[in-house]
Coordinates of C-alpha atoms and ligand atoms in Angstrom, one line a residue:
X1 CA 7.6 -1.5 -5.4
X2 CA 9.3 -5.1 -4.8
X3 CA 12.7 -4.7 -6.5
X4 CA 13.9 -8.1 -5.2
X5 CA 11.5 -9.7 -6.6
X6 CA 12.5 -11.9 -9.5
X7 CA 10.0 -11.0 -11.6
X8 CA 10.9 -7.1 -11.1
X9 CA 13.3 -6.9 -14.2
X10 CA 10.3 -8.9 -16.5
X11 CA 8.1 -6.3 -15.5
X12 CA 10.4 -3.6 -16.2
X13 CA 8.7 -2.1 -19.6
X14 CA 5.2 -1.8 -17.3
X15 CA 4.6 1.3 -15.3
X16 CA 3.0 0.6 -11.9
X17 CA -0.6 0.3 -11.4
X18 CA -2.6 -1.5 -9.4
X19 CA -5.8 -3.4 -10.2
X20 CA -8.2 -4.9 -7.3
X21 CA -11.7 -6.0 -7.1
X22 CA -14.5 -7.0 -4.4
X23 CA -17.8 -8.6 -5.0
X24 CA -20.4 -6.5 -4.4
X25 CA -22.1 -9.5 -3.2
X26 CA -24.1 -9.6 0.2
X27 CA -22.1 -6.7 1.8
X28 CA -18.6 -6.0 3.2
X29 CA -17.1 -7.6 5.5
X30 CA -14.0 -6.9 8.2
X31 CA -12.6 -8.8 6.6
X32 CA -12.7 -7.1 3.2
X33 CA -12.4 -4.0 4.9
X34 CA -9.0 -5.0 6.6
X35 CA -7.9 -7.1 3.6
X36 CA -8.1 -5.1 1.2
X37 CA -9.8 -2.1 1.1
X38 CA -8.3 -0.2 4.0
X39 CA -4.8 -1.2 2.1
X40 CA -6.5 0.0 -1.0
X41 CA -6.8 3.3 0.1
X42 CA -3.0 3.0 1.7
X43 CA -1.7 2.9 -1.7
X44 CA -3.9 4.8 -3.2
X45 CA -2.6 7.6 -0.4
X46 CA 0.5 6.8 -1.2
X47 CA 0.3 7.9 -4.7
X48 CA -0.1 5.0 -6.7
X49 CA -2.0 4.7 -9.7
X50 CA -5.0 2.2 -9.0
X51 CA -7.7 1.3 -10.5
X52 CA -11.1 -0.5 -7.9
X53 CA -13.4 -2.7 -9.6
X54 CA -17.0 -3.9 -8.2
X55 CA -16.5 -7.3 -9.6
X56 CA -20.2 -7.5 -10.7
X57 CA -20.2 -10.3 -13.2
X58 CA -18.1 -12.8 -10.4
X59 CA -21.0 -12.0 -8.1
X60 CA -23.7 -14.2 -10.6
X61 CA -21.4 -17.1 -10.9
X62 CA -23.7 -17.8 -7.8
X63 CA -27.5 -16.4 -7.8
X64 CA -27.7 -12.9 -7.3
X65 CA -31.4 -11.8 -6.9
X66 CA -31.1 -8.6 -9.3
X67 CA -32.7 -5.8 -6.9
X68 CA -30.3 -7.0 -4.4
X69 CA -27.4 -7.0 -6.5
X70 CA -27.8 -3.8 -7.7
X71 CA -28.0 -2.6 -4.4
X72 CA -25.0 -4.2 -3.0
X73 CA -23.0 -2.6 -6.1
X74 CA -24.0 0.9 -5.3
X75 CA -23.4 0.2 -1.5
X76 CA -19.8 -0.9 -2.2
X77 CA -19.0 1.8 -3.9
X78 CA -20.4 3.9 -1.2
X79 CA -18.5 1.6 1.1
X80 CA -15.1 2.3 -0.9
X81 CA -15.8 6.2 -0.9
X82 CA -16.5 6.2 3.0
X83 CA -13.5 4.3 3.8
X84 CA -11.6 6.7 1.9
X85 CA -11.5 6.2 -1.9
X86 CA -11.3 9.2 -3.6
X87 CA -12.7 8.7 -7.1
X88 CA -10.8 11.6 -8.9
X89 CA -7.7 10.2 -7.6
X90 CA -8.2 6.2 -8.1
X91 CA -10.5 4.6 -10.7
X92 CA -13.7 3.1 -9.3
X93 CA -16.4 1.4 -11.4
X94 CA -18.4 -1.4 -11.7
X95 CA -17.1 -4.8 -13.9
X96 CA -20.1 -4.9 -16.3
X97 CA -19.8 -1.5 -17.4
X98 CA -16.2 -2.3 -19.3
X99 CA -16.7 -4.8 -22.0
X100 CA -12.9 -5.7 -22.2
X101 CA -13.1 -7.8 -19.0
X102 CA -15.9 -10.4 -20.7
X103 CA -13.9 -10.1 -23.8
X104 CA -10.5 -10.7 -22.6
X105 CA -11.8 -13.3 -20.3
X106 CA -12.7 -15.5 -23.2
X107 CA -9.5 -15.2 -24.5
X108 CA -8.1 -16.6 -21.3
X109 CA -10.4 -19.2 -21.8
X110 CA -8.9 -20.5 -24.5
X111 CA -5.4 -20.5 -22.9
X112 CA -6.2 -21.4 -19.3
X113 CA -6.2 -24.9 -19.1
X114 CA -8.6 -27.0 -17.5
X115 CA -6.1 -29.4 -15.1
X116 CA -5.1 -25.5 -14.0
X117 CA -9.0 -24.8 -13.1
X118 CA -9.5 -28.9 -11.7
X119 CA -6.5 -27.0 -9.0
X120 CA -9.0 -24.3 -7.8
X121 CA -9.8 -24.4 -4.2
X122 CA -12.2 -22.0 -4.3
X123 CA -14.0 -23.6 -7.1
X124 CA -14.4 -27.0 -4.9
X125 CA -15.2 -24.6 -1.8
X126 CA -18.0 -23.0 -3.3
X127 CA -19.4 -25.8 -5.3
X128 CA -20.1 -28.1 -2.4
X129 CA -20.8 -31.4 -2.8
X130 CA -23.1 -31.3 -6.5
X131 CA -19.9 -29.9 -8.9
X132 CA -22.6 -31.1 -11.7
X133 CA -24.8 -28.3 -10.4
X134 CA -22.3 -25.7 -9.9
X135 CA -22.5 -22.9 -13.3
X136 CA -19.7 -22.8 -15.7
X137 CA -19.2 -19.5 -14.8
X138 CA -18.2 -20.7 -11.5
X139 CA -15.6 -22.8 -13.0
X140 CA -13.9 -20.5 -15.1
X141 CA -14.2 -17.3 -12.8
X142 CA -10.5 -17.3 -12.2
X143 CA -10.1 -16.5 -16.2
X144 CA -12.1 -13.5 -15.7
X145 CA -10.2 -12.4 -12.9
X146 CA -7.0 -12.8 -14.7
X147 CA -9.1 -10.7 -17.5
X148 CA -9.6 -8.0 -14.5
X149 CA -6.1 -7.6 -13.5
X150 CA -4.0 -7.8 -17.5
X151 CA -6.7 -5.9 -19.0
X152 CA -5.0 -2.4 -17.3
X153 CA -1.7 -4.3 -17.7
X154 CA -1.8 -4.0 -13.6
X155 CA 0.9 -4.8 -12.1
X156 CA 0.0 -4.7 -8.7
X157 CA -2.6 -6.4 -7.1
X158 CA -3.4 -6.0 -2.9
X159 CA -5.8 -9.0 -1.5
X160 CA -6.4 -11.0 1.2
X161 CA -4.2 -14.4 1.2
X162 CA -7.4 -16.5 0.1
X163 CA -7.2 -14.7 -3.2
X164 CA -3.4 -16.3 -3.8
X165 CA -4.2 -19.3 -5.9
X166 CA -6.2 -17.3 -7.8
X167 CA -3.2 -14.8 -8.2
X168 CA -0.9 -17.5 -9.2
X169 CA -3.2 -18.7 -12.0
X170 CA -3.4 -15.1 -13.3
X171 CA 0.2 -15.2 -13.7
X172 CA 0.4 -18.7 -15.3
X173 CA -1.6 -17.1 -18.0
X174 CA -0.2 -14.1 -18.7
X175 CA 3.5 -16.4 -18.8
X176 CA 1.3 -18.8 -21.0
X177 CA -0.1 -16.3 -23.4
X178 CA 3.3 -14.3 -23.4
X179 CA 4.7 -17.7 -24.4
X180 CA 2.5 -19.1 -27.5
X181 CA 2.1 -15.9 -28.9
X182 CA 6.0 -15.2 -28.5
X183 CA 5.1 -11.6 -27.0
X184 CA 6.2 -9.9 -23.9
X185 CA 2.6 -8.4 -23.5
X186 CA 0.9 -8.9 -20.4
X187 CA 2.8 -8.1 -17.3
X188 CA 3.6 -10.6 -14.8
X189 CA 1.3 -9.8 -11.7
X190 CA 2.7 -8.9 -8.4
X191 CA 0.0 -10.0 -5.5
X192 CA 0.6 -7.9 -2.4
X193 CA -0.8 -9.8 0.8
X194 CA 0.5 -7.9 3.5
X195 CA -0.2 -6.8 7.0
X196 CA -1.6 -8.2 10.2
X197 CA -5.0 -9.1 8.8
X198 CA -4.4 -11.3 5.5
X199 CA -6.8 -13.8 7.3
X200 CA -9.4 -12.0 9.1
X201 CA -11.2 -15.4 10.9
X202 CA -15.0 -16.6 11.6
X203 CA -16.0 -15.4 15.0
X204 CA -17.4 -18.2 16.1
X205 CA -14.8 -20.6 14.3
X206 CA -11.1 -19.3 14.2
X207 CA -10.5 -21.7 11.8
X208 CA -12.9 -20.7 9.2
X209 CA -12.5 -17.5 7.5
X210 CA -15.1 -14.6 7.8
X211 CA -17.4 -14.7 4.8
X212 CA -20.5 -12.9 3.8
X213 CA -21.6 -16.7 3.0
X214 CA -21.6 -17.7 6.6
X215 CA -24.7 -18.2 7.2
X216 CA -24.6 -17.0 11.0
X217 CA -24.1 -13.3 11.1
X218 CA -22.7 -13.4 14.3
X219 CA -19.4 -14.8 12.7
X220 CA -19.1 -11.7 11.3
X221 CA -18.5 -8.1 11.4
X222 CA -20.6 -6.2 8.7
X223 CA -19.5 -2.8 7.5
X224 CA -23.4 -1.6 8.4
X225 CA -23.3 -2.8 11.5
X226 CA -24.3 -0.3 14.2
X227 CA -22.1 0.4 17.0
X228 CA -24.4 -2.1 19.6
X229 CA -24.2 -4.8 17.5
X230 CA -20.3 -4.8 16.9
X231 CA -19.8 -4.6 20.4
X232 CA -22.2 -7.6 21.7
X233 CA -20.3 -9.9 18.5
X234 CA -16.9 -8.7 19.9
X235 CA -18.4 -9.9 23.1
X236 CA -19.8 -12.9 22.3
X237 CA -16.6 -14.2 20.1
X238 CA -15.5 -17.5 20.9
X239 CA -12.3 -17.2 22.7
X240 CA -10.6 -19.3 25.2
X241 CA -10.1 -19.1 29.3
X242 CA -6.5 -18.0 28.7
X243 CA -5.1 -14.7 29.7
X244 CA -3.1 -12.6 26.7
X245 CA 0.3 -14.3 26.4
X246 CA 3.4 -11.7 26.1
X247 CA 4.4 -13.7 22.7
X248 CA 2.9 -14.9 19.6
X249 CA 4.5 -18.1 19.5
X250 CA 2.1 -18.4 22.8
X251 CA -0.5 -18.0 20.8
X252 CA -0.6 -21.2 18.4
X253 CA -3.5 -23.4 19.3
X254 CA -5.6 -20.5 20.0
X255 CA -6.8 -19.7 16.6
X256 CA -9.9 -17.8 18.0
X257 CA -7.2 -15.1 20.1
X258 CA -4.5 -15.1 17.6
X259 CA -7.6 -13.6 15.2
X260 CA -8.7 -10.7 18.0
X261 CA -5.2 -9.8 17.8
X262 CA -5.0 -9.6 14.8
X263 CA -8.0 -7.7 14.0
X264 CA -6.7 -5.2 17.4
X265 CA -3.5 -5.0 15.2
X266 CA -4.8 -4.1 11.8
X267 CA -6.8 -2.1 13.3
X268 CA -4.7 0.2 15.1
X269 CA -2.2 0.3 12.8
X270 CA 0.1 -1.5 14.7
X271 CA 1.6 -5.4 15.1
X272 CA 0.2 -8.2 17.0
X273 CA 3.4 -8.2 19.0
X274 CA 2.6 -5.0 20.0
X275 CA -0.6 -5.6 20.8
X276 CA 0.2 -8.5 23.1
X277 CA 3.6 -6.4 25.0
X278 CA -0.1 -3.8 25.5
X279 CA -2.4 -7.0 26.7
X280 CA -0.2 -9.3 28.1
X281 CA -1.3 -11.3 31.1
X282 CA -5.0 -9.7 30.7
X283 CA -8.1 -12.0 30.2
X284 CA -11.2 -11.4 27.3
X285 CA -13.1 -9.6 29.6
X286 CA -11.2 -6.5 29.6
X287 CA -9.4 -7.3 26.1
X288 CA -12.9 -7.6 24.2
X289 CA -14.6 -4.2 25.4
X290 CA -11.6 -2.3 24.2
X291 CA -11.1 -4.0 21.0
X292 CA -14.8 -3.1 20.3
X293 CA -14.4 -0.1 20.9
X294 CA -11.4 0.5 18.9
X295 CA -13.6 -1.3 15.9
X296 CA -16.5 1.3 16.2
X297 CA -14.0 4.1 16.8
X298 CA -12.7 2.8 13.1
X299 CA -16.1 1.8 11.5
X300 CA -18.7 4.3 12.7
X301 CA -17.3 6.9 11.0
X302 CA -17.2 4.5 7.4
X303 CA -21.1 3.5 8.3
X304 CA -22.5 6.6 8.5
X305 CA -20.9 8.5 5.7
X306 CA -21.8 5.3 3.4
X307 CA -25.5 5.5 4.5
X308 CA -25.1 9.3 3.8
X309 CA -24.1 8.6 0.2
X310 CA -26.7 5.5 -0.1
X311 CA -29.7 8.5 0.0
X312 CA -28.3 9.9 -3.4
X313 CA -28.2 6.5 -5.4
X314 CA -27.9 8.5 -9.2
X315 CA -25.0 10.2 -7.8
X316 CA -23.2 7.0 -7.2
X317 CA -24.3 5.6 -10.6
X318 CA -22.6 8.6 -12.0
X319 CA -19.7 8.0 -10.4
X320 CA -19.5 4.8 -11.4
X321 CA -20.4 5.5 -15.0
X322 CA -17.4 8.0 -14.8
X323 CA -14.8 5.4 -13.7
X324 CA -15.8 3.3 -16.3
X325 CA -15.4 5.5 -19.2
X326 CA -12.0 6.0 -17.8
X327 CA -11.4 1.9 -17.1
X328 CA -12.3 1.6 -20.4
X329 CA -9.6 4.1 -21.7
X330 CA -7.2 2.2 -20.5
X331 CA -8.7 -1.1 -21.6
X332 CA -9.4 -0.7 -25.2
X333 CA -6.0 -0.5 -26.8
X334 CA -4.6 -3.0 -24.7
X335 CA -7.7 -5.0 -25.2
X336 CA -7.2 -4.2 -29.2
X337 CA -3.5 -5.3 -29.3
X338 CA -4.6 -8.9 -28.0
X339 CA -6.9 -9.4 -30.2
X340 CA -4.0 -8.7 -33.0
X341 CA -1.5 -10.7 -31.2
X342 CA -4.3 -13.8 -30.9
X343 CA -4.5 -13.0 -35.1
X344 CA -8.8 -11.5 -35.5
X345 CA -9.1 -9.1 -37.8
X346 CA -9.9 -5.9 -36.7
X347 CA -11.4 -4.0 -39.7
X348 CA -14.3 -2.3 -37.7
X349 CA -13.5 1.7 -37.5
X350 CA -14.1 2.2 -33.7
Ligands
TYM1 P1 -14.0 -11.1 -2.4 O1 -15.1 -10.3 -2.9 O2 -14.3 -12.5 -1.8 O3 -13.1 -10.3 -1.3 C1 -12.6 -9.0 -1.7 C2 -11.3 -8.8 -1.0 O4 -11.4 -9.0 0.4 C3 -10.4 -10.0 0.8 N1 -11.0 -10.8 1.9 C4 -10.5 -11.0 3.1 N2 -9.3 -10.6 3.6 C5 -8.9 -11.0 4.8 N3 -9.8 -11.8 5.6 C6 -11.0 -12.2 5.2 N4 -11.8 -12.9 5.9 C7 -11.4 -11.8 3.8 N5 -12.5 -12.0 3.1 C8 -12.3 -11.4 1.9 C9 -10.2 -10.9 -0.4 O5 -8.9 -11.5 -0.3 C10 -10.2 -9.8 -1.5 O6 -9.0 -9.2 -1.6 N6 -12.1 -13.0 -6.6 C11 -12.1 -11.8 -5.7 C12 -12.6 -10.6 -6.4 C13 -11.8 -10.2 -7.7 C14 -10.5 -9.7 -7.7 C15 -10.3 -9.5 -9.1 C16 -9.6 -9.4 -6.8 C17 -12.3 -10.3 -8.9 N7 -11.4 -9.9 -9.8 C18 -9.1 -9.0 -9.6 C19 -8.3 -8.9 -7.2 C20 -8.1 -8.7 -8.6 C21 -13.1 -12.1 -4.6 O7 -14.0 -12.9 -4.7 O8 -12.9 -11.3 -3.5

């Protein structure tokens, strides 16, 4: 996929595949709809073998309330499917459901180390200001996720640029492992943050990125939001008095209009510097209305088939059951090697 990339010749002996995850955690976002799972179904259209995880057990490293939890899993994956996921083609399961992840993620455990984890931004994002009362799953979630990702031996791995960090500790590990073991087992993981929406911002603070944790929903664009309420938060989005400018470079310093371009771009399929030769010299009043429209044009379509599948909940359970008996196919002989490499004896007949 990256052939320049240096690490293209290490990863040689691996096949492609991709491995990517969302929590199913208080709903999607634009943002995790433009950063990553309209790109997941891009690759997956364009033939790639992938493999979609509801990142189930990341969700409780903060307090899930169970009902809820289990409802946000099953409307993810009905989220995915909407937006174009085809669960023959791609693998789409829930985390939980595959034992190797917990099991490889202890293994990481032992080889992360903790001035890695001390690095973590999201860790000190998340834990606020009491660390002491932050869980220990919080602290080593990034372990897990390297436990997501080398447990298919992915790798390729599309996210949203916050995710980086995290990426770059998953392949410190898998060099690290590689390394004391003297192996070359686990593959060294490509991230892939592309496009015009990496960085899908708050829309009240273009500084801040959109989060389901915000606790203003009007900073946000949720992927059940009806049509009326997409269009009065495009409306009321903080933006400046400024017309369009006809270059981005005009646009630093204007975090808040850089972000509705961006969002116009990804969602159009085209650049921001096409979208500004289209808006140039215009003010937000005309540029808002359309780029609401173009968002319900593009989300209506996703809400409605998701609320569609969200009436047969045992059909998306067996969906998700089906993905993970095929997850786990993958996952147990790798999962089996490692536990030779790291010396257990494996005498059980499985
Ligand atoms: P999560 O659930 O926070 O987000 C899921 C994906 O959406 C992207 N994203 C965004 N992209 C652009 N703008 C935004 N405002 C925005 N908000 C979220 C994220 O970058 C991500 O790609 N740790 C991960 C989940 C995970 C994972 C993995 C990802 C667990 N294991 C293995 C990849 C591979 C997370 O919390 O994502």
């Amino acid at each position: 996929m990256n052939d320049a990339s240096p690490d293209a010749s290490a990863n040689a002996r691996f096949s492609t595949r991709i491995f990517s995850g969302i929590q199913p955690s208080g709903g999607l976002t634009l943002g995790n709809y433009l950063g990553a799972l309209k790109r997941f179904v891009e690759k997956q259209d364009e033939g790639i073998e992938a493999i979609y995880c509801l990142v189930d057990m990341h969700a409780i490293t903060v307090w899930q309330e169970p009902a809820r939890l289990r409802h946000a899993t099953r409307e993810a994956a009905a989220g995915f499917i909407a937006a174009g996921i085809d669960p023959e083609r791609s693998i789409l399961f829930n985390q939980s459901q595959v034992s190797a992840h917990a099991e490889l993620a202890w293994i990481f455990n032992c080889v992360a180390r903790m001035g890695w984890m001390n690095r973590m931004t999201q860790f000190k994002d998340k834990a606020g200001k009491d660390k002491e009362a932050a869980s220990l799953g919080l602290y080593a979630y990034p372990a897990l996720m390297a436990a997501d990702i080398l447990a298919y031996h992915a790798t390729h791995v599309p996210v949203g640029e916050d995710q980086r960090q995290h990426l770059e500790l998953t392949r410190d590990i898998a060099i690290k492992f590689n390394h004391d073991y003297g192996v070359d087992f686990f593959p060294v993981t490509e991230p892939l943050i592309e496009g015009a929406a990496t960085r899908v911002m708050s829309l009240r603070d273009g500084t801040k990125k959109m989060s389901k944790s915000d606790p203003s929903d009007m900073s946000r664009i949720n992927l059940t939001d009806d049509a009326d309420a997409i269009a009065q938060k495009f409306r009321k989005a903080r933006t400046d008095p400024d017309p369009l400018p006809d270059t981005l470079e005009a646009l630093e310093g204007r975090p808040e209009a850089r972000n509705l371009v961006n969002i116009y771009a990804a969602l159009d399929g085209t650049s921001p510097q096409e979208v500004l030769v289209a808006f140039a010299g215009q003010g937000f009043g005309s540029f808002k209305p359309k780029l609401a429209e173009l968002a319900v044009e593009s989300l209506a379509p996703i809400t409605a088939e998701m609320s569609r599948l969200m009436q047969d909940p045992a059909e998306i359970d067996a969906l998700l059951g089906r993905g993970a008996e095929r997850a786990e196919a993958i996952a147990a002989p790798i999962l089996e090697q490692c536990f030779e490499i790291v010396g257990m004896v494996r005498s059980r007949r499985r």
